[in-house]
C-alpha cells in the first residue's frame, strides 16, 4: 500500500464530472489497483475513488505532479499535486479477513444450510464468495435463476448496507453473475439502514436465530 499526503486538487471525468479544490488530502494506492482520496473529517469514506481494475500513470516533464487514474470504462480521476508532504509504501501481505463474532458466523452457516428461508426456490452457490474487496457472506440464486448476494449481520446498520453496495458494484461487473441483487439479512435491522437499503434496491430479511437453529418458540399457543 502506498500512502501519499499532499496538497492537491482532484477532477473526475466519467458518467458525471466532479471537482475537489486544492486542499491537503490522503491518497491511498492499494495493491489491487484501487486509488482513493480521503479528507480528515469523513470517517472511512473517501471523497473520491477509482475501483479496480484501473491504471495509474504519474506524469513527467510538463505533466510532472499530475496523476491520471483510468478504469476499464475509460473514466478518469486526475490528481494534480501541488505539494507532497509524505510518500511511503508498505507491504501489508495477505489479510486474514474479518473474523465475525460467533453469532454472525453461525447465522451465515445456518442460513446457507436453510437457504430456502430467503424464499421458495432459492439455491446456494457458495458461502464466502471472494471479491477484490473481501468475501460476500452468501451468494445464491433465486427461483428465477438470478444471482443474489447476501450480507449477514447480527445488528443491521448503515455501514452494512454500504458494504453490500460495494460488493454488488463489483459482482455486477461479472457477466457470468450479472444482474446481481442484494439482500441485507440481520437479527435486527435499524430503520435508517432499512431506508437506505430500500432506496438502493436492496431487500431486507430479519433472521430468527432460534428458528434457524430449529428451536421451537416456548410461548404458549392456542393451536
PDB file of C-alpha atoms in Angstrom:
ATOM      1  CA  UNK A   1       0.000   0.000   0.000  1.00  0.00           C
ATOM      2  CA  UNK A   2       1.229   3.485  -0.889  1.00  0.00           C
ATOM      3  CA  UNK A   3       0.325   6.412   1.370  1.00  0.00           C
ATOM      4  CA  UNK A   4       0.638   9.919  -0.002  1.00  0.00           C
ATOM      5  CA  UNK A   5      -0.272  13.075   1.918  1.00  0.00           C
ATOM      6  CA  UNK A   6      -0.333  16.040  -0.412  1.00  0.00           C
ATOM      7  CA  UNK A   7      -1.935  19.366  -1.145  1.00  0.00           C
ATOM      8  CA  UNK A   8      -3.802  18.563  -4.317  1.00  0.00           C
ATOM      9  CA  UNK A   9      -6.874  19.154  -6.455  1.00  0.00           C
ATOM     10  CA  UNK A  10      -8.890  16.316  -7.964  1.00  0.00           C
ATOM     11  CA  UNK A  11     -11.025  16.117 -11.096  1.00  0.00           C
ATOM     12  CA  UNK A  12     -13.256  13.191 -12.052  1.00  0.00           C
ATOM     13  CA  UNK A  13     -14.498  12.708 -15.613  1.00  0.00           C
ATOM     14  CA  UNK A  14     -16.879   9.861 -16.359  1.00  0.00           C
ATOM     15  CA  UNK A  15     -20.624   9.385 -16.094  1.00  0.00           C
ATOM     16  CA  UNK A  16     -20.566  12.818 -14.453  1.00  0.00           C
ATOM     17  CA  UNK A  17     -17.907  15.383 -13.595  1.00  0.00           C
ATOM     18  CA  UNK A  18     -16.735  16.416 -10.144  1.00  0.00           C
ATOM     19  CA  UNK A  19     -14.040  18.716  -8.805  1.00  0.00           C
ATOM     20  CA  UNK A  20     -12.272  18.857  -5.461  1.00  0.00           C
ATOM     21  CA  UNK A  21     -10.462  22.190  -4.969  1.00  0.00           C
ATOM     22  CA  UNK A  22      -6.950  22.395  -3.588  1.00  0.00           C
ATOM     23  CA  UNK A  23      -6.562  21.076  -0.019  1.00  0.00           C
ATOM     24  CA  UNK A  24      -4.327  18.702   1.989  1.00  0.00           C
ATOM     25  CA  UNK A  25      -5.536  15.122   1.493  1.00  0.00           C
ATOM     26  CA  UNK A  26      -4.540  11.499   1.989  1.00  0.00           C
ATOM     27  CA  UNK A  27      -4.235   9.390  -1.160  1.00  0.00           C
ATOM     28  CA  UNK A  28      -4.271   5.594  -0.819  1.00  0.00           C
ATOM     29  CA  UNK A  29      -2.979   3.408  -3.639  1.00  0.00           C
ATOM     30  CA  UNK A  30      -3.674  -0.256  -2.868  1.00  0.00           C
ATOM     31  CA  UNK A  31      -2.155  -3.427  -4.283  1.00  0.00           C
ATOM     32  CA  UNK A  32      -5.458  -4.272  -6.021  1.00  0.00           C
ATOM     33  CA  UNK A  33      -5.038  -1.111  -8.131  1.00  0.00           C
ATOM     34  CA  UNK A  34      -7.659   0.989  -6.382  1.00  0.00           C
ATOM     35  CA  UNK A  35      -6.999   4.657  -5.666  1.00  0.00           C
ATOM     36  CA  UNK A  36      -8.944   6.665  -3.083  1.00  0.00           C
ATOM     37  CA  UNK A  37      -8.729  10.235  -1.809  1.00  0.00           C
ATOM     38  CA  UNK A  38      -9.529  10.986   1.829  1.00  0.00           C
ATOM     39  CA  UNK A  39     -10.111  14.052   3.978  1.00  0.00           C
ATOM     40  CA  UNK A  40      -9.598  14.214   7.730  1.00  0.00           C
ATOM     41  CA  UNK A  41     -13.297  14.618   8.584  1.00  0.00           C
ATOM     42  CA  UNK A  42     -15.157  11.893   6.670  1.00  0.00           C
ATOM     43  CA  UNK A  43     -14.522   8.765   8.757  1.00  0.00           C
ATOM     44  CA  UNK A  44     -13.649   5.842   6.462  1.00  0.00           C
ATOM     45  CA  UNK A  45     -15.495   7.053   3.349  1.00  0.00           C
ATOM     46  CA  UNK A  46     -13.316   8.596   0.605  1.00  0.00           C
ATOM     47  CA  UNK A  47     -14.071  11.902  -1.099  1.00  0.00           C
ATOM     48  CA  UNK A  48     -13.454  10.246  -4.448  1.00  0.00           C
ATOM     49  CA  UNK A  49     -12.075   6.940  -5.627  1.00  0.00           C
ATOM     50  CA  UNK A  50     -11.463   4.619  -8.555  1.00  0.00           C
ATOM     51  CA  UNK A  51     -12.215   0.943  -8.077  1.00  0.00           C
ATOM     52  CA  UNK A  52     -10.081  -1.787  -9.652  1.00  0.00           C
ATOM     53  CA  UNK A  53      -9.216  -2.727 -12.296  1.00  0.00           C
ATOM     54  CA  UNK A  54      -7.606   0.612 -13.169  1.00  0.00           C
ATOM     55  CA  UNK A  55      -4.230   2.007 -14.134  1.00  0.00           C
ATOM     56  CA  UNK A  56      -2.253   4.840 -12.554  1.00  0.00           C
ATOM     57  CA  UNK A  57       0.092   6.993 -14.644  1.00  0.00           C
ATOM     58  CA  UNK A  58       2.304   9.584 -12.976  1.00  0.00           C
ATOM     59  CA  UNK A  59       3.097  12.487 -15.274  1.00  0.00           C
ATOM     60  CA  UNK A  60       6.620  13.542 -16.265  1.00  0.00           C
ATOM     61  CA  UNK A  61       8.082  16.667 -17.782  1.00  0.00           C
ATOM     62  CA  UNK A  62       5.404  19.319 -18.208  1.00  0.00           C
ATOM     63  CA  UNK A  63       2.878  16.946 -16.610  1.00  0.00           C
ATOM     64  CA  UNK A  64       5.027  16.196 -13.560  1.00  0.00           C
ATOM     65  CA  UNK A  65       2.882  16.064 -10.445  1.00  0.00           C
ATOM     66  CA  UNK A  66      -0.251  15.052 -12.347  1.00  0.00           C
ATOM     67  CA  UNK A  67      -1.611  11.567 -11.660  1.00  0.00           C
ATOM     68  CA  UNK A  68      -4.106  10.107 -14.105  1.00  0.00           C
ATOM     69  CA  UNK A  69      -6.119   7.079 -12.998  1.00  0.00           C
ATOM     70  CA  UNK A  70      -8.184   5.354 -15.705  1.00  0.00           C
ATOM     71  CA  UNK A  71     -10.583   2.419 -15.273  1.00  0.00           C
ATOM     72  CA  UNK A  72     -11.694  -0.078 -17.920  1.00  0.00           C
ATOM     73  CA  UNK A  73     -14.745   2.071 -18.737  1.00  0.00           C
ATOM     74  CA  UNK A  74     -12.465   4.984 -19.654  1.00  0.00           C
ATOM     75  CA  UNK A  75     -13.433   7.098 -16.640  1.00  0.00           C
ATOM     76  CA  UNK A  76     -10.604   9.287 -15.358  1.00  0.00           C
ATOM     77  CA  UNK A  77      -9.533  10.533 -11.954  1.00  0.00           C
ATOM     78  CA  UNK A  78      -6.953  13.309 -12.364  1.00  0.00           C
ATOM     79  CA  UNK A  79      -4.986  14.284  -9.253  1.00  0.00           C
ATOM     80  CA  UNK A  80      -2.901  17.438  -9.519  1.00  0.00           C
ATOM     81  CA  UNK A  81      -0.200  17.550  -6.838  1.00  0.00           C
ATOM     82  CA  UNK A  82       0.860  20.961  -5.576  1.00  0.00           C
ATOM     83  CA  UNK A  83       2.960  19.875  -2.598  1.00  0.00           C
ATOM     84  CA  UNK A  84       3.788  16.344  -1.431  1.00  0.00           C
ATOM     85  CA  UNK A  85       4.093  16.191   2.355  1.00  0.00           C
ATOM     86  CA  UNK A  86       4.581  12.437   2.733  1.00  0.00           C
ATOM     87  CA  UNK A  87       5.060   9.482   0.375  1.00  0.00           C
ATOM     88  CA  UNK A  88       5.670   5.959   1.635  1.00  0.00           C
ATOM     89  CA  UNK A  89       4.961   2.380   0.592  1.00  0.00           C
ATOM     90  CA  UNK A  90       4.259  -0.579   2.862  1.00  0.00           C
ATOM     91  CA  UNK A  91       3.892  -4.300   2.158  1.00  0.00           C
ATOM     92  CA  UNK A  92       0.892  -5.489   4.173  1.00  0.00           C
ATOM     93  CA  UNK A  93       0.725  -9.044   2.840  1.00  0.00           C
ATOM     94  CA  UNK A  94      -2.395 -11.168   2.601  1.00  0.00           C
ATOM     95  CA  UNK A  95      -5.074 -10.112   5.052  1.00  0.00           C
ATOM     96  CA  UNK A  96      -6.754 -12.943   7.013  1.00  0.00           C
ATOM     97  CA  UNK A  97     -10.105 -11.179   6.645  1.00  0.00           C
ATOM     98  CA  UNK A  98     -12.694 -10.099   9.150  1.00  0.00           C
ATOM     99  CA  UNK A  99     -13.396 -12.640  11.859  1.00  0.00           C
ATOM    100  CA  UNK A 100     -17.078 -12.409  12.621  1.00  0.00           C
ATOM    101  CA  UNK A 101     -18.411 -12.872  16.102  1.00  0.00           C
ATOM    102  CA  UNK A 102     -19.852 -16.275  16.936  1.00  0.00           C
ATOM    103  CA  UNK A 103     -23.453 -15.333  16.245  1.00  0.00           C
ATOM    104  CA  UNK A 104     -22.763 -13.795  12.806  1.00  0.00           C
ATOM    105  CA  UNK A 105     -20.621 -16.745  11.743  1.00  0.00           C
ATOM    106  CA  UNK A 106     -23.269 -19.193  12.919  1.00  0.00           C
ATOM    107  CA  UNK A 107     -26.042 -17.214  11.211  1.00  0.00           C
ATOM    108  CA  UNK A 108     -24.146 -17.485   7.943  1.00  0.00           C
ATOM    109  CA  UNK A 109     -23.708 -21.230   8.355  1.00  0.00           C
ATOM    110  CA  UNK A 110     -27.340 -21.780   9.332  1.00  0.00           C
ATOM    111  CA  UNK A 111     -28.737 -19.632   6.532  1.00  0.00           C
ATOM    112  CA  UNK A 112     -26.567 -21.414   3.966  1.00  0.00           C
ATOM    113  CA  UNK A 113     -27.985 -24.726   5.186  1.00  0.00           C
ATOM    114  CA  UNK A 114     -31.531 -23.330   5.126  1.00  0.00           C
ATOM    115  CA  UNK A 115     -31.277 -21.048   2.102  1.00  0.00           C
ATOM    116  CA  UNK A 116     -34.986 -21.510   1.420  1.00  0.00           C
ATOM    117  CA  UNK A 117     -35.524 -19.132   4.347  1.00  0.00           C
ATOM    118  CA  UNK A 118     -34.981 -16.363   1.790  1.00  0.00           C
ATOM    119  CA  UNK A 119     -37.765 -17.688  -0.410  1.00  0.00           C
ATOM    120  CA  UNK A 120     -39.026 -20.750  -2.265  1.00  0.00           C
ATOM    121  CA  UNK A 121     -36.701 -21.968  -4.977  1.00  0.00           C
ATOM    122  CA  UNK A 122     -33.515 -20.369  -3.641  1.00  0.00           C
ATOM    123  CA  UNK A 123     -30.325 -22.398  -4.150  1.00  0.00           C
ATOM    124  CA  UNK A 124     -26.868 -21.861  -2.676  1.00  0.00           C
ATOM    125  CA  UNK A 125     -23.886 -21.059  -4.912  1.00  0.00           C
ATOM    126  CA  UNK A 126     -21.357 -20.794  -2.077  1.00  0.00           C
ATOM    127  CA  UNK A 127     -20.529 -19.155   1.235  1.00  0.00           C
ATOM    128  CA  UNK A 128     -17.728 -16.578   1.500  1.00  0.00           C
ATOM    129  CA  UNK A 129     -17.762 -15.826  -2.235  1.00  0.00           C
ATOM    130  CA  UNK A 130     -14.464 -13.985  -2.933  1.00  0.00           C
ATOM    131  CA  UNK A 131     -14.263 -10.467  -4.376  1.00  0.00           C
ATOM    132  CA  UNK A 132     -11.391  -7.984  -4.663  1.00  0.00           C
ATOM    133  CA  UNK A 133     -12.563  -6.195  -1.501  1.00  0.00           C
ATOM    134  CA  UNK A 134     -13.466  -9.213   0.630  1.00  0.00           C
ATOM    135  CA  UNK A 135     -15.812 -12.180   0.653  1.00  0.00           C
ATOM    136  CA  UNK A 136     -19.577 -11.930   0.230  1.00  0.00           C
ATOM    137  CA  UNK A 137     -21.244 -13.873   3.055  1.00  0.00           C
ATOM    138  CA  UNK A 138     -23.553 -15.884   0.779  1.00  0.00           C
ATOM    139  CA  UNK A 139     -24.030 -15.992  -2.978  1.00  0.00           C
ATOM    140  CA  UNK A 140     -27.150 -17.791  -4.170  1.00  0.00           C
ATOM    141  CA  UNK A 141     -29.796 -17.908  -6.907  1.00  0.00           C
ATOM    142  CA  UNK A 142     -33.487 -17.163  -6.584  1.00  0.00           C
ATOM    143  CA  UNK A 143     -36.335 -19.156  -8.095  1.00  0.00           C
ATOM    144  CA  UNK A 144     -35.837 -17.361 -11.431  1.00  0.00           C
ATOM    145  CA  UNK A 145     -32.148 -18.265 -11.539  1.00  0.00           C
ATOM    146  CA  UNK A 146     -30.998 -14.687 -10.819  1.00  0.00           C
ATOM    147  CA  UNK A 147     -27.891 -14.152  -8.674  1.00  0.00           C
ATOM    148  CA  UNK A 148     -28.403 -12.825  -5.156  1.00  0.00           C
ATOM    149  CA  UNK A 149     -25.678 -11.585  -2.785  1.00  0.00           C
ATOM    150  CA  UNK A 150     -26.480 -11.774   0.937  1.00  0.00           C
ATOM    151  CA  UNK A 151     -24.702  -9.771   3.632  1.00  0.00           C
ATOM    152  CA  UNK A 152     -25.344 -11.052   7.167  1.00  0.00           C
ATOM    153  CA  UNK A 153     -25.089  -9.028  10.367  1.00  0.00           C
ATOM    154  CA  UNK A 154     -26.202  -9.577  13.925  1.00  0.00           C
ATOM    155  CA  UNK A 155     -27.374  -5.972  14.010  1.00  0.00           C
ATOM    156  CA  UNK A 156     -28.080  -4.365  10.646  1.00  0.00           C
ATOM    157  CA  UNK A 157     -26.844  -0.782  10.420  1.00  0.00           C
ATOM    158  CA  UNK A 158     -25.985   1.655   7.631  1.00  0.00           C
ATOM    159  CA  UNK A 159     -22.349   0.527   7.328  1.00  0.00           C
ATOM    160  CA  UNK A 160     -23.548  -2.992   6.498  1.00  0.00           C
ATOM    161  CA  UNK A 161     -25.695  -1.641   3.664  1.00  0.00           C
ATOM    162  CA  UNK A 162     -22.706   0.341   2.380  1.00  0.00           C
ATOM    163  CA  UNK A 163     -20.583  -2.804   2.480  1.00  0.00           C
ATOM    164  CA  UNK A 164     -23.147  -4.787   0.491  1.00  0.00           C
ATOM    165  CA  UNK A 165     -23.436  -1.918  -2.009  1.00  0.00           C
ATOM    166  CA  UNK A 166     -19.706  -2.139  -2.709  1.00  0.00           C
ATOM    167  CA  UNK A 167     -19.929  -5.910  -3.197  1.00  0.00           C
ATOM    168  CA  UNK A 168     -22.842  -5.509  -5.626  1.00  0.00           C
ATOM    169  CA  UNK A 169     -20.920  -2.938  -7.654  1.00  0.00           C
ATOM    170  CA  UNK A 170     -18.100  -5.442  -8.176  1.00  0.00           C
ATOM    171  CA  UNK A 171     -20.282  -8.521  -8.721  1.00  0.00           C
ATOM    172  CA  UNK A 172     -22.365  -6.782 -11.364  1.00  0.00           C
ATOM    173  CA  UNK A 173     -19.217  -6.303 -13.453  1.00  0.00           C
ATOM    174  CA  UNK A 174     -19.007 -10.087 -13.900  1.00  0.00           C
ATOM    175  CA  UNK A 175     -21.105 -11.054 -16.948  1.00  0.00           C
ATOM    176  CA  UNK A 176     -21.425 -14.605 -15.617  1.00  0.00           C
ATOM    177  CA  UNK A 177     -23.219 -13.334 -12.497  1.00  0.00           C
ATOM    178  CA  UNK A 178     -24.961 -10.113 -13.554  1.00  0.00           C
ATOM    179  CA  UNK A 179     -27.532  -8.943 -12.849  1.00  0.00           C
ATOM    180  CA  UNK A 180     -26.899  -9.384  -9.123  1.00  0.00           C
ATOM    181  CA  UNK A 181     -29.289  -8.043  -6.490  1.00  0.00           C
ATOM    182  CA  UNK A 182     -28.692  -7.858  -2.760  1.00  0.00           C
ATOM    183  CA  UNK A 183     -30.354  -8.964   0.447  1.00  0.00           C
ATOM    184  CA  UNK A 184     -29.330  -7.425   3.776  1.00  0.00           C
ATOM    185  CA  UNK A 185     -30.024 -10.020   6.471  1.00  0.00           C
ATOM    186  CA  UNK A 186     -29.780  -9.481  10.231  1.00  0.00           C
ATOM    187  CA  UNK A 187     -31.435 -10.335  13.505  1.00  0.00           C
ATOM    188  CA  UNK A 188     -32.322  -6.662  13.848  1.00  0.00           C
ATOM    189  CA  UNK A 189     -32.306  -4.009  11.100  1.00  0.00           C
ATOM    190  CA  UNK A 190     -32.156  -0.377  12.115  1.00  0.00           C
ATOM    191  CA  UNK A 191     -34.777   1.901  10.478  1.00  0.00           C
ATOM    192  CA  UNK A 192     -32.113   4.086   8.830  1.00  0.00           C
ATOM    193  CA  UNK A 193     -30.419   1.014   7.359  1.00  0.00           C
ATOM    194  CA  UNK A 194     -33.730  -0.274   6.014  1.00  0.00           C
ATOM    195  CA  UNK A 195     -34.471   3.082   4.361  1.00  0.00           C
ATOM    196  CA  UNK A 196     -31.021   3.188   2.721  1.00  0.00           C
ATOM    197  CA  UNK A 197     -31.282  -0.434   1.569  1.00  0.00           C
ATOM    198  CA  UNK A 198     -34.730   0.144   0.062  1.00  0.00           C
ATOM    199  CA  UNK A 199     -33.514   3.275  -1.712  1.00  0.00           C
ATOM    200  CA  UNK A 200     -30.714   1.226  -3.315  1.00  0.00           C
ATOM    201  CA  UNK A 201     -32.970  -1.646  -4.338  1.00  0.00           C
ATOM    202  CA  UNK A 202     -31.592  -3.980  -1.672  1.00  0.00           C
ATOM    203  CA  UNK A 203     -34.009  -6.339   0.077  1.00  0.00           C
ATOM    204  CA  UNK A 204     -34.090  -6.737   3.851  1.00  0.00           C
ATOM    205  CA  UNK A 205     -34.547 -10.005   5.718  1.00  0.00           C
ATOM    206  CA  UNK A 206     -34.907 -10.268   9.502  1.00  0.00           C
ATOM    207  CA  UNK A 207     -33.403 -13.553  10.726  1.00  0.00           C
ATOM    208  CA  UNK A 208     -34.764 -15.530  13.638  1.00  0.00           C
ATOM    209  CA  UNK A 209     -31.698 -17.200  15.149  1.00  0.00           C
ATOM    210  CA  UNK A 210     -33.643 -19.759  17.155  1.00  0.00           C
ATOM    211  CA  UNK A 211     -35.869 -20.676  14.204  1.00  0.00           C
ATOM    212  CA  UNK A 212     -32.809 -21.229  12.021  1.00  0.00           C
ATOM    213  CA  UNK A 213     -31.406 -23.481  14.742  1.00  0.00           C
ATOM    214  CA  UNK A 214     -34.671 -25.424  14.807  1.00  0.00           C
ATOM    215  CA  UNK A 215     -35.577 -24.380  18.358  1.00  0.00           C
ATOM    216  CA  UNK A 216     -39.317 -24.110  18.944  1.00  0.00           C
ATOM    217  CA  UNK A 217     -40.781 -20.972  20.484  1.00  0.00           C
ATOM    218  CA  UNK A 218     -41.691 -21.810  24.094  1.00  0.00           C
ATOM    219  CA  UNK A 219     -44.551 -19.296  24.223  1.00  0.00           C
ATOM    220  CA  UNK A 220     -47.997 -20.688  24.847  1.00  0.00           C
ATOM    221  CA  UNK A 221     -50.064 -21.174  21.714  1.00  0.00           C
ATOM    222  CA  UNK A 222     -53.801 -21.703  21.193  1.00  0.00           C
ATOM    223  CA  UNK A 223     -53.213 -24.194  18.378  1.00  0.00           C
TER     224      UNK A 223
END
